[in-house]
Amino acid sequence: LRRGLEKGARAYGEANSWASVAKKHADLYVQAISLS
């Protein structure tokens, strides 16, 4: 059970980091459009 929880927590953390990376890229993209 604990191993499953650790795997779930790791997957959750990876999903969150990917979401933050995607948001950062989206913000940069919006900035680039508004500058051009």
Short mmCIF file of C-alpha atoms in Angstrom, two decimals:
data_model
loop_
_atom_site.label_atom_id
_atom_site.label_comp_id
_atom_site.label_asym_id
_atom_site.label_seq_id
_atom_site.Cartn_x
_atom_site.Cartn_y
_atom_site.Cartn_z
CA LEU A 1 0.00 0.00 0.00
CA ARG A 2 2.76 2.44 0.91
CA ARG A 3 4.57 1.78 -2.36
CA GLY A 4 1.36 2.56 -4.22
CA LEU A 5 0.98 5.82 -2.30
CA GLU A 6 4.56 6.81 -3.08
CA LYS A 7 4.05 6.04 -6.77
CA GLY A 8 0.82 8.05 -6.77
CA ALA A 9 2.48 10.97 -5.00
CA ARG A 10 5.36 10.93 -7.48
CA ALA A 11 2.98 10.85 -10.45
CA TYR A 12 0.99 13.69 -8.88
CA GLY A 13 4.14 15.75 -8.39
CA GLU A 14 5.25 15.13 -11.97
CA ALA A 15 1.82 16.15 -13.27
CA ASN A 16 1.98 19.34 -11.22
CA SER A 17 5.47 20.21 -12.44
CA TRP A 18 4.38 19.59 -16.04
CA ALA A 19 1.36 21.84 -15.47
CA SER A 20 3.55 24.62 -14.11
CA VAL A 21 5.97 24.23 -17.05
CA ALA A 22 3.07 24.40 -19.50
CA LYS A 23 1.69 27.49 -17.75
CA LYS A 24 5.10 29.15 -17.86
CA HIS A 25 5.36 28.48 -21.60
CA ALA A 26 1.84 29.78 -22.14
CA ASP A 27 2.72 32.98 -20.27
CA LEU A 28 5.86 33.46 -22.39
CA TYR A 29 3.84 32.80 -25.53
CA VAL A 30 1.25 35.43 -24.57
CA GLN A 31 4.02 37.93 -23.78
CA ALA A 32 5.68 37.29 -27.15
CA ILE A 33 2.38 37.86 -28.97
CA SER A 34 1.61 41.08 -27.14
CA LEU A 35 5.14 42.40 -27.79
CA SER A 36 5.03 41.72 -31.52
#
